[in-house]
mmCIF file of C-alpha atoms and ligand atoms in Angstrom:
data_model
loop_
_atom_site.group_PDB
_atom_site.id
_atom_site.type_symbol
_atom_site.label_atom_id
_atom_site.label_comp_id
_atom_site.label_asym_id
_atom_site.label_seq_id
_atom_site.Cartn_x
_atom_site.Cartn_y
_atom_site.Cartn_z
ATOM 1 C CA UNK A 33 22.300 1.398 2.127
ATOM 2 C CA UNK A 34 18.926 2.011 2.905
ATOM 3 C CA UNK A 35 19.079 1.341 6.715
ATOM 4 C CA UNK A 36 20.863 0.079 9.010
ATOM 5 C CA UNK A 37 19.519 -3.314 8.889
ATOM 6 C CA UNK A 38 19.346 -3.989 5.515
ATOM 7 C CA UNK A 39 22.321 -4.300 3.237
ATOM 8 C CA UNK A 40 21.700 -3.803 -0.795
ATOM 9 C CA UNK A 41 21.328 -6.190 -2.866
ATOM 10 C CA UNK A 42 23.247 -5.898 -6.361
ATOM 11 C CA UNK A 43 23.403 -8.820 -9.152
ATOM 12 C CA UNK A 44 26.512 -9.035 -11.252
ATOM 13 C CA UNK A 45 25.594 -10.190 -14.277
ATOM 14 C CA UNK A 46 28.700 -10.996 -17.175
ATOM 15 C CA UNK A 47 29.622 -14.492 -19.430
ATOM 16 C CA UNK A 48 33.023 -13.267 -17.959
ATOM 17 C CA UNK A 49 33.949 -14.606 -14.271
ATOM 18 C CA UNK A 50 37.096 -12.353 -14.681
ATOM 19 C CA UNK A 51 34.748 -9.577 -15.030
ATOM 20 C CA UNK A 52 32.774 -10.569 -12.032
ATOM 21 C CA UNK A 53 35.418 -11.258 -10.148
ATOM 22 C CA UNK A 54 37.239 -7.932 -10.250
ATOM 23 C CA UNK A 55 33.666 -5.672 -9.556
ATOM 24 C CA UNK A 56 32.755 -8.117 -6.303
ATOM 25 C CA UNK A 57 36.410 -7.461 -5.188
ATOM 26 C CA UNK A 58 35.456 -3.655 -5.651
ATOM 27 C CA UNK A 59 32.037 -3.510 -4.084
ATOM 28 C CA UNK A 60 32.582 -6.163 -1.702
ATOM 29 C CA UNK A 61 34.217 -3.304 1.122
ATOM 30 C CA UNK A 62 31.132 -1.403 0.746
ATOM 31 C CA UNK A 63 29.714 -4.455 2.710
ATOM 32 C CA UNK A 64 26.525 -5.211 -0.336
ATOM 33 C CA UNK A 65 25.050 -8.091 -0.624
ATOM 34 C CA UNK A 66 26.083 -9.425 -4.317
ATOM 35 C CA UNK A 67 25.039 -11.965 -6.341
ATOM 36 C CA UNK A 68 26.415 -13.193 -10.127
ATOM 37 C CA UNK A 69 24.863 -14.646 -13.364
ATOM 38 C CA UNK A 70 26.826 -15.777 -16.124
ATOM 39 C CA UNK A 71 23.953 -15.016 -18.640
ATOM 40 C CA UNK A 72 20.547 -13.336 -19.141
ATOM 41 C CA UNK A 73 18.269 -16.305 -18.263
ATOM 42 C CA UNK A 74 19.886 -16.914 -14.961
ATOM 43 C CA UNK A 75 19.578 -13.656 -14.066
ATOM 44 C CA UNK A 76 16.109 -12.994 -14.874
ATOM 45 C CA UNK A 77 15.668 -16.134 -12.538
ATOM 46 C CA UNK A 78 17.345 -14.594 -9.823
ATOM 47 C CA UNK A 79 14.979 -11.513 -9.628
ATOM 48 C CA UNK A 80 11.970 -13.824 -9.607
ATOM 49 C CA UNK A 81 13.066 -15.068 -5.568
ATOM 50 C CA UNK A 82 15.464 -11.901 -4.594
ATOM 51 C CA UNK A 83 14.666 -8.528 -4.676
ATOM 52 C CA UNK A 84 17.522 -6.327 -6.260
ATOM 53 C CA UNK A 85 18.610 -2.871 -5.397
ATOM 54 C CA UNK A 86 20.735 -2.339 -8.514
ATOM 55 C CA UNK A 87 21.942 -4.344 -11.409
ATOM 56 C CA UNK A 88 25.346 -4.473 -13.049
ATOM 57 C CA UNK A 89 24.757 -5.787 -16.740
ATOM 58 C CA UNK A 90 26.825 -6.879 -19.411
ATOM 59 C CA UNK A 91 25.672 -5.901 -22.817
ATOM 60 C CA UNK A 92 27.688 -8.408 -25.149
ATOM 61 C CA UNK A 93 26.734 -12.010 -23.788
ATOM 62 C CA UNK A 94 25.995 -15.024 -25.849
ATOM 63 C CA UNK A 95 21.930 -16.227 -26.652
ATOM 64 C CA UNK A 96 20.592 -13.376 -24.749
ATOM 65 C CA UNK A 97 22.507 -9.740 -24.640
ATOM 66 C CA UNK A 98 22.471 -7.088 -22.163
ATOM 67 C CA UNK A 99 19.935 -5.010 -24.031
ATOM 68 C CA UNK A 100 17.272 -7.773 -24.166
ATOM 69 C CA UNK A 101 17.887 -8.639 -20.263
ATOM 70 C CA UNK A 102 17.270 -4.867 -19.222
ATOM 71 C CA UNK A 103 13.907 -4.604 -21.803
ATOM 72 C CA UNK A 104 12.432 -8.044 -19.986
ATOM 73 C CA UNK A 105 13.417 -6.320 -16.231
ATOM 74 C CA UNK A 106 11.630 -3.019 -17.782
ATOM 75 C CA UNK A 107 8.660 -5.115 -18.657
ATOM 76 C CA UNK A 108 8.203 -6.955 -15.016
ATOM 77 C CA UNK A 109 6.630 -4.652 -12.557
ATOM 78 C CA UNK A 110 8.815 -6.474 -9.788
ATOM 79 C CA UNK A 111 11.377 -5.494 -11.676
ATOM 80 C CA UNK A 112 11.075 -2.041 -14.196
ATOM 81 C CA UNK A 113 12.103 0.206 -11.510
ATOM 82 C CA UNK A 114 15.322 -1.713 -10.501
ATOM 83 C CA UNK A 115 18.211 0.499 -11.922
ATOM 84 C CA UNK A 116 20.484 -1.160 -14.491
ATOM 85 C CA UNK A 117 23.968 -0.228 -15.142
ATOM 86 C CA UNK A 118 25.870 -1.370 -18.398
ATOM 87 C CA UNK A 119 29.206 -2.575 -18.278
ATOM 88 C CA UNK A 120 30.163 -2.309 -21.482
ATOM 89 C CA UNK A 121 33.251 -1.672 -23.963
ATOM 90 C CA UNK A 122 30.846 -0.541 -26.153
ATOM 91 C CA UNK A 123 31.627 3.069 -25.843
ATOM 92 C CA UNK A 124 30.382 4.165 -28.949
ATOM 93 C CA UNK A 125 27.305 6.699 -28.710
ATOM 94 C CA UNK A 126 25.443 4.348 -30.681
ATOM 95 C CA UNK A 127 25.808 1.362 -28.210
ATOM 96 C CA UNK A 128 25.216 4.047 -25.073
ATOM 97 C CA UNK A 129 22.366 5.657 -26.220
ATOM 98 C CA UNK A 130 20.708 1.840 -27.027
ATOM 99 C CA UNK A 131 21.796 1.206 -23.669
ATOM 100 C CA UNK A 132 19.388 4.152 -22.683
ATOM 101 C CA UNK A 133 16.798 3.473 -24.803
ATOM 102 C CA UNK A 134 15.808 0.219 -23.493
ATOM 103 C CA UNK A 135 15.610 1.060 -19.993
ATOM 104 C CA UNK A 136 19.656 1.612 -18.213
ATOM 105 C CA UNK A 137 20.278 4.206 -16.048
ATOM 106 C CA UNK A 138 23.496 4.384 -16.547
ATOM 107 C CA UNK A 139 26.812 2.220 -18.185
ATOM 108 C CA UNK A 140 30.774 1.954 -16.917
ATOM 109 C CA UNK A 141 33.240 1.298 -19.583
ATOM 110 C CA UNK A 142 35.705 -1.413 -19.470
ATOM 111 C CA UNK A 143 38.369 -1.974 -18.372
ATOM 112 C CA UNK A 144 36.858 -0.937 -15.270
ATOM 113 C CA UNK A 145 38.290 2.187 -13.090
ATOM 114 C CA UNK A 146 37.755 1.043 -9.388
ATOM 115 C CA UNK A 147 36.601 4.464 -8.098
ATOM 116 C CA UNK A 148 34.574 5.582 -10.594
ATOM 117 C CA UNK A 149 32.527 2.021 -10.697
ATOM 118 C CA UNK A 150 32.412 2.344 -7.154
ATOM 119 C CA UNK A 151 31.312 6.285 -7.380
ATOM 120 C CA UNK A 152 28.256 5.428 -9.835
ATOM 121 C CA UNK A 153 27.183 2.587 -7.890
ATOM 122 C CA UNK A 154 26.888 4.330 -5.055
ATOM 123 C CA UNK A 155 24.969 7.081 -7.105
ATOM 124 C CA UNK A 156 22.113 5.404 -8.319
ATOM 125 C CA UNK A 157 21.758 3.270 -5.079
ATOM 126 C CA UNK A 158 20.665 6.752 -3.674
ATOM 127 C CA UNK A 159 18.582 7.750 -6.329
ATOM 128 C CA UNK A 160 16.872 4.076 -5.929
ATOM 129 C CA UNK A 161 16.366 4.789 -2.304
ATOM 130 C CA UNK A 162 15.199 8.483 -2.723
ATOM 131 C CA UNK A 163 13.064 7.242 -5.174
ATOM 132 C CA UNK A 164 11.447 4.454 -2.681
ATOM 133 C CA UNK A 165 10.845 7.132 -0.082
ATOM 134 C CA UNK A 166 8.814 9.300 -2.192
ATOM 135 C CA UNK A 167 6.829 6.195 -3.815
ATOM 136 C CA UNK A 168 5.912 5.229 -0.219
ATOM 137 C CA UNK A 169 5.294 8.813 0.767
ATOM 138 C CA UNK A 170 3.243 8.985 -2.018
ATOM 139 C CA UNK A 171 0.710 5.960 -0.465
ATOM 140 C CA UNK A 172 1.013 6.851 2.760
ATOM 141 C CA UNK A 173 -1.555 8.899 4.866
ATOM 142 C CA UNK A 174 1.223 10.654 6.949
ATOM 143 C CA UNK A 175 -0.283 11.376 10.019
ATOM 144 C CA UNK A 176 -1.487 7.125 11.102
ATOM 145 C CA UNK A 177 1.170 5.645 8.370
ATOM 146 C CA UNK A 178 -1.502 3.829 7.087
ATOM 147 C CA UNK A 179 -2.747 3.650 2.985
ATOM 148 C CA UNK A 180 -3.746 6.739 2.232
ATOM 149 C CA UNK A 181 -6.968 7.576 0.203
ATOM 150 C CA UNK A 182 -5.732 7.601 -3.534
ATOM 151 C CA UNK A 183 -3.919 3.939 -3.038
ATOM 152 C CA UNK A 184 -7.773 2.708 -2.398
ATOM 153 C CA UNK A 185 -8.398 3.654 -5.946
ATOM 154 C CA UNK A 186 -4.652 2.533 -6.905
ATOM 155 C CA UNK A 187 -4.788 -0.954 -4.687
ATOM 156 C CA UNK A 188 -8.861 -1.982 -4.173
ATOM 157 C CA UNK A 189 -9.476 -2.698 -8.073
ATOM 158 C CA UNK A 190 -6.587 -4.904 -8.310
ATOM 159 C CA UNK A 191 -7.369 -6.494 -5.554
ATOM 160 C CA UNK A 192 -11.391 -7.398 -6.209
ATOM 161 C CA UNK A 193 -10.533 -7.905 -9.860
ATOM 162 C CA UNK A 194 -8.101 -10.799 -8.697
ATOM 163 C CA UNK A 195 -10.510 -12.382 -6.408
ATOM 164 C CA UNK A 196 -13.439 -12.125 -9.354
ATOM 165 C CA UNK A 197 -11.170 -14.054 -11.909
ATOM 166 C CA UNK A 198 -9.871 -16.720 -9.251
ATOM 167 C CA UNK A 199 -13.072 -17.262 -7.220
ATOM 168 C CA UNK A 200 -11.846 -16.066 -4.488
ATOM 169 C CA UNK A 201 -13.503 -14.437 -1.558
ATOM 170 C CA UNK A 202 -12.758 -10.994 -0.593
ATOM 171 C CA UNK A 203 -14.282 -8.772 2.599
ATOM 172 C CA UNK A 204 -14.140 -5.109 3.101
ATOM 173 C CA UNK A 205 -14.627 -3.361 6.507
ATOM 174 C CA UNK A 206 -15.225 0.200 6.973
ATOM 175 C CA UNK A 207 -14.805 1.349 10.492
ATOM 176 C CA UNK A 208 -15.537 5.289 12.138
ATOM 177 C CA UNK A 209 -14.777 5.969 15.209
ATOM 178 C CA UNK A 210 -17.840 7.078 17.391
ATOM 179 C CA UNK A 211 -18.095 11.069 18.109
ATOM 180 C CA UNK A 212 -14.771 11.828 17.320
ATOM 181 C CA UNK A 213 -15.577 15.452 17.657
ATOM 182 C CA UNK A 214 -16.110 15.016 21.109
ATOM 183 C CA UNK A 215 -12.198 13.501 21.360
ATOM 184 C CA UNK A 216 -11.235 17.020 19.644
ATOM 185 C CA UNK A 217 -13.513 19.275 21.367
ATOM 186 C CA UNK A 218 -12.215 17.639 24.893
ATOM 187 C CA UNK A 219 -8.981 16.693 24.869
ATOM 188 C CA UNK A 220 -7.810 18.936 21.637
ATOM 189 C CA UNK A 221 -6.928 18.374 18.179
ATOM 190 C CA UNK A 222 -3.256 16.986 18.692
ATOM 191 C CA UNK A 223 -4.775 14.286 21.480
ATOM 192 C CA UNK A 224 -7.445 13.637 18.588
ATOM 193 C CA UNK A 225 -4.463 12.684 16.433
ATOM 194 C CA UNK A 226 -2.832 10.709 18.907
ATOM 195 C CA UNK A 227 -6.085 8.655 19.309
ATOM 196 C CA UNK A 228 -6.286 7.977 15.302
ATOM 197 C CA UNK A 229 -2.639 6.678 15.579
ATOM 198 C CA UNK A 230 -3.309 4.127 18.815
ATOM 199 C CA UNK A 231 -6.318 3.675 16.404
ATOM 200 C CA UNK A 232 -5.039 2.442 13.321
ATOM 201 C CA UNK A 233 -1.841 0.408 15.214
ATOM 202 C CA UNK A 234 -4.774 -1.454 17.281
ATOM 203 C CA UNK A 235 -5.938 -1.932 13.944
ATOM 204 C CA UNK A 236 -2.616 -3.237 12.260
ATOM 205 C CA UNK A 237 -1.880 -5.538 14.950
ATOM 206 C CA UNK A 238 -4.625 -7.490 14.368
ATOM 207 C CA UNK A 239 -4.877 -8.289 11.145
ATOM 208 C CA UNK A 240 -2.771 -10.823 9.187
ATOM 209 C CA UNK A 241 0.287 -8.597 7.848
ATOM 210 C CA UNK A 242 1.173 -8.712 3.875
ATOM 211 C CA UNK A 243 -2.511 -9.758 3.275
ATOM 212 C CA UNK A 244 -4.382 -7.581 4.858
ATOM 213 C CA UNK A 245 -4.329 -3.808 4.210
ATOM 214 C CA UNK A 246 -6.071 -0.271 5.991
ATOM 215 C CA UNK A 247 -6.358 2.620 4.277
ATOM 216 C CA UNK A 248 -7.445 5.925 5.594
ATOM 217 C CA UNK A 249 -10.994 6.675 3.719
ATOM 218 C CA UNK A 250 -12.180 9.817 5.643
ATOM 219 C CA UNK A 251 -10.948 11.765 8.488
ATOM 220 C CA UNK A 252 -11.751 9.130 11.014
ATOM 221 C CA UNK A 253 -12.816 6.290 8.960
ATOM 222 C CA UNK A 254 -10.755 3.259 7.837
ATOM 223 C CA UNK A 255 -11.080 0.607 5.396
ATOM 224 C CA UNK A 256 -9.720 -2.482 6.116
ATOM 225 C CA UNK A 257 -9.224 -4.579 3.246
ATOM 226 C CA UNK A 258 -9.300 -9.032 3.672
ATOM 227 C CA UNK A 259 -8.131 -11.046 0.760
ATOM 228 C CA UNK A 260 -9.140 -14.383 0.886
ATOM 229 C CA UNK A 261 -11.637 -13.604 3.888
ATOM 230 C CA UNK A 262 -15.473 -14.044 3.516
ATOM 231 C CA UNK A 263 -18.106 -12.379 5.554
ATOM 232 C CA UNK A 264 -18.206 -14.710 8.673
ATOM 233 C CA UNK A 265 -14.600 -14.122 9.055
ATOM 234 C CA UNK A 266 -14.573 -10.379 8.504
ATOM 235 C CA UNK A 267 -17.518 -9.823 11.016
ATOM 236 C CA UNK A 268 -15.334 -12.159 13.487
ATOM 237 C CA UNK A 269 -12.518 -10.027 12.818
ATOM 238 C CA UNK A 270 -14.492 -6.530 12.582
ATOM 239 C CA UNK A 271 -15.773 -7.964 16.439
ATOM 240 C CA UNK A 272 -12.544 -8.632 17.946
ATOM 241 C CA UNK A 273 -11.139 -5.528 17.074
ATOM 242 C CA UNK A 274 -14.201 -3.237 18.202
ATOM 243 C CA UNK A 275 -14.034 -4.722 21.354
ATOM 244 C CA UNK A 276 -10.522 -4.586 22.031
ATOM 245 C CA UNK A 277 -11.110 -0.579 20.974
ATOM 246 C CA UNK A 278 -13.792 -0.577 23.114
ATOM 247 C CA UNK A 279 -11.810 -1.772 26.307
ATOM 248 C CA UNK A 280 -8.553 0.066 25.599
ATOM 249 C CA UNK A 281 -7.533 3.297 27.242
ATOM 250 C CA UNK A 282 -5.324 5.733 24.932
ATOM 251 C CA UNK A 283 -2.934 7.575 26.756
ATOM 252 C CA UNK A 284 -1.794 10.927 25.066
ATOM 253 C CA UNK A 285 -0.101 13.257 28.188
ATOM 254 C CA UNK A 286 -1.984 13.093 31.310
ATOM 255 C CA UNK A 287 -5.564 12.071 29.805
ATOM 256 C CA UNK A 288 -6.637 8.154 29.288
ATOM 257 C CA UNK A 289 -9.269 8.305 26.283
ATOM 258 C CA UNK A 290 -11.801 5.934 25.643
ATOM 259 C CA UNK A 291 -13.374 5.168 22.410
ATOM 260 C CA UNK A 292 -15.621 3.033 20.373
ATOM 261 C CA UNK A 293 -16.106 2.324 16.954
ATOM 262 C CA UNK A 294 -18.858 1.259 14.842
ATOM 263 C CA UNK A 295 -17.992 -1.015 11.157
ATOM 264 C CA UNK A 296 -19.876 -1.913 8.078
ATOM 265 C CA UNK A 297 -19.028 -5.323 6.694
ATOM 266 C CA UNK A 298 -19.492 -6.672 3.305
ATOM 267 C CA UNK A 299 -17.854 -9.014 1.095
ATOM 268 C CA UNK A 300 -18.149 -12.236 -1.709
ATOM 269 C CA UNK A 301 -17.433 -15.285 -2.183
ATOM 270 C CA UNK A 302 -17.361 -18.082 -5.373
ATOM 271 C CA UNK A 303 -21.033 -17.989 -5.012
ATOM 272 C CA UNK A 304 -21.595 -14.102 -5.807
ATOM 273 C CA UNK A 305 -22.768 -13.315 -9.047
ATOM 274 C CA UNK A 306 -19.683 -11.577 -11.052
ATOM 275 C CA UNK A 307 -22.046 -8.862 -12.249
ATOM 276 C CA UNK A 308 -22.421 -7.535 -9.046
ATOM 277 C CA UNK A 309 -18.775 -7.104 -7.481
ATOM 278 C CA UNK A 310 -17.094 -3.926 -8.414
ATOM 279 C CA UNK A 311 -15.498 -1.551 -6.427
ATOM 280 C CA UNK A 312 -18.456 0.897 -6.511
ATOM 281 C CA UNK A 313 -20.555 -1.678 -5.382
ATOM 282 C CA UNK A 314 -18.651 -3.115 -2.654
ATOM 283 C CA UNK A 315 -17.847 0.009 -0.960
ATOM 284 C CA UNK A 316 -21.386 1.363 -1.214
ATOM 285 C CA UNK A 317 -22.470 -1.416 0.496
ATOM 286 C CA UNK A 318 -19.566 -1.538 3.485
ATOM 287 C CA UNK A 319 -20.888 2.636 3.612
ATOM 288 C CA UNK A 320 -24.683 0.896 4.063
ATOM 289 C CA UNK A 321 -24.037 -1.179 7.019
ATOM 290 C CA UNK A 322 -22.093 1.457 8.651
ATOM 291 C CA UNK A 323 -24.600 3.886 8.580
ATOM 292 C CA UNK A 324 -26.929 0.915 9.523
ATOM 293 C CA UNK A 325 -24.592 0.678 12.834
ATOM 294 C CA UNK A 326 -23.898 4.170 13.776
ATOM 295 C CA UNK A 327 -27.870 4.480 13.731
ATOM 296 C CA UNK A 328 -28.890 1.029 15.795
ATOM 297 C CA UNK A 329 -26.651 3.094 18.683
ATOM 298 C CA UNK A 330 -22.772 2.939 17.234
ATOM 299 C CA UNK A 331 -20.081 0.489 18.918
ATOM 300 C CA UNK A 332 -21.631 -2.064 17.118
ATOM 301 C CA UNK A 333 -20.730 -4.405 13.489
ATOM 302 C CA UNK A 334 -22.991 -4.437 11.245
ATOM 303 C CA UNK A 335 -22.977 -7.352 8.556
ATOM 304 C CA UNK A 336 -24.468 -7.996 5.099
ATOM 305 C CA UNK A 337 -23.553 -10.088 1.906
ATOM 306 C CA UNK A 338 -23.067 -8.124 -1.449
ATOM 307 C CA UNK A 339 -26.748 -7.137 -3.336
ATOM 308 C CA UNK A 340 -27.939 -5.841 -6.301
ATOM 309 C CA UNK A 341 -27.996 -1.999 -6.107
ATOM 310 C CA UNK A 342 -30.088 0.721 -7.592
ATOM 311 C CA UNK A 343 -28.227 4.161 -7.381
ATOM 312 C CA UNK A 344 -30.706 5.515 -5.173
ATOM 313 C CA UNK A 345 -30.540 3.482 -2.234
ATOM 314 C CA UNK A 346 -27.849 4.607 -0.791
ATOM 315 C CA UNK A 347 -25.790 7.841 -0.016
ATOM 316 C CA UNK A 348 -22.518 8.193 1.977
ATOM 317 C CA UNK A 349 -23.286 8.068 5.252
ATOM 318 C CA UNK A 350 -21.145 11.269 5.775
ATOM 319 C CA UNK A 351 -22.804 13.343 3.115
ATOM 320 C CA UNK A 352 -26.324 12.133 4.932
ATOM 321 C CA UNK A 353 -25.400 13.587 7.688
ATOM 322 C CA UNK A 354 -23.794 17.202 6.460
ATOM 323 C CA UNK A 355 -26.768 17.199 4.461
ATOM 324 C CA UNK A 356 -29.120 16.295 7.468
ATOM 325 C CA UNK A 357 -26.520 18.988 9.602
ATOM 326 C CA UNK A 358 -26.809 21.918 6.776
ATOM 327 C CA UNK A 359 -30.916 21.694 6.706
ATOM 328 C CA UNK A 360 -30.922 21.957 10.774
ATOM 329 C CA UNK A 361 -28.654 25.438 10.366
ATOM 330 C CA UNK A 362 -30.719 26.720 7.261
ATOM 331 C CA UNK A 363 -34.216 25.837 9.582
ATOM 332 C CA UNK A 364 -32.586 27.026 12.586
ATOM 333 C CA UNK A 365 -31.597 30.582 10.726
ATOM 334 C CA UNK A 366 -34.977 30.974 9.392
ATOM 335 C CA UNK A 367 -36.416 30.236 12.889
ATOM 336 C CA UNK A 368 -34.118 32.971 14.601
HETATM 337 P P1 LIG B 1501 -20.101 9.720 14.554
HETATM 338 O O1 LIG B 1501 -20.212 8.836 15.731
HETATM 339 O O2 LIG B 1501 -21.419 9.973 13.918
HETATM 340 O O3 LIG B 1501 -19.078 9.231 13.572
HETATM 341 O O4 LIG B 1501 -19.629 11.144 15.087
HETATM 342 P P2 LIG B 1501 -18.231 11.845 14.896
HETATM 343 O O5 LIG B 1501 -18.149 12.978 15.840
HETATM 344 O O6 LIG B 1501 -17.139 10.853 14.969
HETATM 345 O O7 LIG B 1501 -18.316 12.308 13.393
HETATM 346 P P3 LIG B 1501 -18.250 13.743 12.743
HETATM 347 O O8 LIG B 1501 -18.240 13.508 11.254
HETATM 348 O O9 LIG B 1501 -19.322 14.639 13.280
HETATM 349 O O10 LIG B 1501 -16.864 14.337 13.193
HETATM 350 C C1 LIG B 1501 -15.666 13.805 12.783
HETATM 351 C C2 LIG B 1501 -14.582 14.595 13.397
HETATM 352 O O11 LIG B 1501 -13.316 14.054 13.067
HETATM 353 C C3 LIG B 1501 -14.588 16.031 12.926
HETATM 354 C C4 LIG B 1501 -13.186 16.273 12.464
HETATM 355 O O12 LIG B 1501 -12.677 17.488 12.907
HETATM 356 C C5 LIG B 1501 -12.414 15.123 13.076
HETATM 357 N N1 LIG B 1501 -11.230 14.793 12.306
HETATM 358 C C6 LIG B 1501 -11.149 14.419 11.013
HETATM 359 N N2 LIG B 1501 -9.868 14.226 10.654
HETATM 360 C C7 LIG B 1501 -9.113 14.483 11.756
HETATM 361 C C8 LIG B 1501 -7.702 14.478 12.009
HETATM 362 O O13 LIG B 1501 -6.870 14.179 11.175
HETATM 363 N N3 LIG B 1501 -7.308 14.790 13.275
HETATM 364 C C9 LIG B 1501 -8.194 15.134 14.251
HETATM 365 N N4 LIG B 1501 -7.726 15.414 15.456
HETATM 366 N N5 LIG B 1501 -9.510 15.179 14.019
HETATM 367 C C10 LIG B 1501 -9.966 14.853 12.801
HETATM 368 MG MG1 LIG B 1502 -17.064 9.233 13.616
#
């Protein structure tokens, strides 16, 4: 199992009952949660509302067989990564390797033997779940849990692309805390990773969970992504959460640290031009009004809808400033 909590959820699928029958009574000990299909459309219903850990799958079946079950699950992103297990009598190497081919892990021969179902069951459950933990890893900035950087680029295109084609509106917010440094330079580095943590969970506990996403963009900046959210909202929501920032003290050992944050908010609705929403776009602009905050005085939101862009008009607001930071040391060497 993959926790303690949750139990695994494995569909049975045969035209058989005496088949299901005898590998429920098998598995059942092992305490999974099971559920049966007597053919291939009822079972690719089933995956539609529950979400499977493994599938046991018979290959000879009336209408639809085995092998045309597991190439639909391989074709359904909810579903490709699901491993499938033949059961089979088919144990000729033709029949296994076509069992390969379109997309099983792995097939037990009938009659069944009740350890060695049991054994490879168990098997690929743990593959499934080391597999899960390395997907995750792989998204996951691993010091504030949070999105990391490359599932922007992975997550933000789907995202805006869905809103375009539906009309719906969509807000961005980027957020940086204000002189960070100073956290590391006074408290230390580790106490300036304690406050990014206490940042983002602030962050996570107030927006609507499932919908709403963060992802770490910089070293202390955040994106925080609002589906269905247009600009009012987002600034409303950008507010809230700079104040609460603003008015909590983070513990880490014996020092209470206070922060504030400044955020650049953009976004469109069914009124923006399509033309002008793309990722590029949308982010350059969230970048704009960030800058635009940090230099009215920080711990502040600035706000803007989506424009029309030439290249030129704006920079990352971090690159600005190394830029602005390198010129100062080049001056102040020529000076010395
Ligand atoms: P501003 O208000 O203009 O944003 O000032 P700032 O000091 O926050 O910004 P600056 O870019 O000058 O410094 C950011 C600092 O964030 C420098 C860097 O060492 C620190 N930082 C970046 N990532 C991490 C991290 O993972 N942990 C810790 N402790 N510090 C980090
Ligand atoms: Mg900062």
């Amino acid at each position: 199992m993959s926790n303690d909590t949750k139990k695994d959820n494995i569909l049975i699928v045969d035209d058989a009952s005496l088949n299901i029958e005898m590998v429920a009574n098998i598995l059942r000990k092992e305490g999974y949660q099971m559920f049966f299909a007597r053919n291939g459309e009822t079972a690719l219903g089933l995956t539609k509302s529950v979400d499977f850990d493994l599938i046991l799958l018979d290959i000879v079946m009336p209408e639809m067989d085995g092998y045309k079950v597991c190439e639909i699950l391989k074709q359904n992103t909810k579903t490709k990564d699901v491993p499938v297990i033949f059961l089979t009598a088919k144990t000729d190497t033709e029949s296994i390797v076509k069992g390969f081919e379109t997309g099983g892990v792995d097939y037990i021969g009938k009659p069944f033997n009740p350890p060695e179902l049991l054994a490879r069951v168990k098997t690929h459950l743990q593959l499934r779940h080391a597999y899960e933990e390395i997907k995750l890893l792989s998204i996951t900035d691993s010091l504030t849990g949070c999105y990391n950087r490359s599932s922007i680029s992975e997550r933000l295109p789907r995202e805006i692309q869905r809103a375009r084609r539906y009309n719906r509106s969509l807000s961005l917010i980027l957020c940086d805390i204000d002189y960070f440094k100073k956290v590391n330079d006074t408290y230390g580095h580790q106490a300036g990773d304690q406050t990014l943590k206490k940042f983002v969970q602030y962050i996570q506990g107030m927006i609507r969970q499932k919908i709403d996403w963060v992802a770490r963009y910089g070293g202390e900046e955040f994106l925080i992504v609002l589906p269905e959210t247009d600009i009012r909202g987002a600034h409303c929501l950008a507010e809230r959460i700079r104040i609460y920032i603003s008015k909590s003290l983070i513990q880490v050992q014996k020092n209470e640290i206070r922060i504030t944050s400044s955020f650049g908010v953009t976004g469109f609705n069914s009124d923006t031009p399509h033309e002008i929403i793309s990722v590029e776009n949308i982010i350059r602009h969230s970048d704009k009004y960030l800058y635009q905050a940090k230099k009215e005085g920080r711990n502040r939101v600035k706000t803007g809808p989506l424009r029309k862009t030439r290249e030129f008009e704006f920079g990352n607001f971090k690159k600005l400033r190394l830029i602005k930071r390198s010129l100062f040391y080049k001056f102040w060497n020529l000076i010395k």
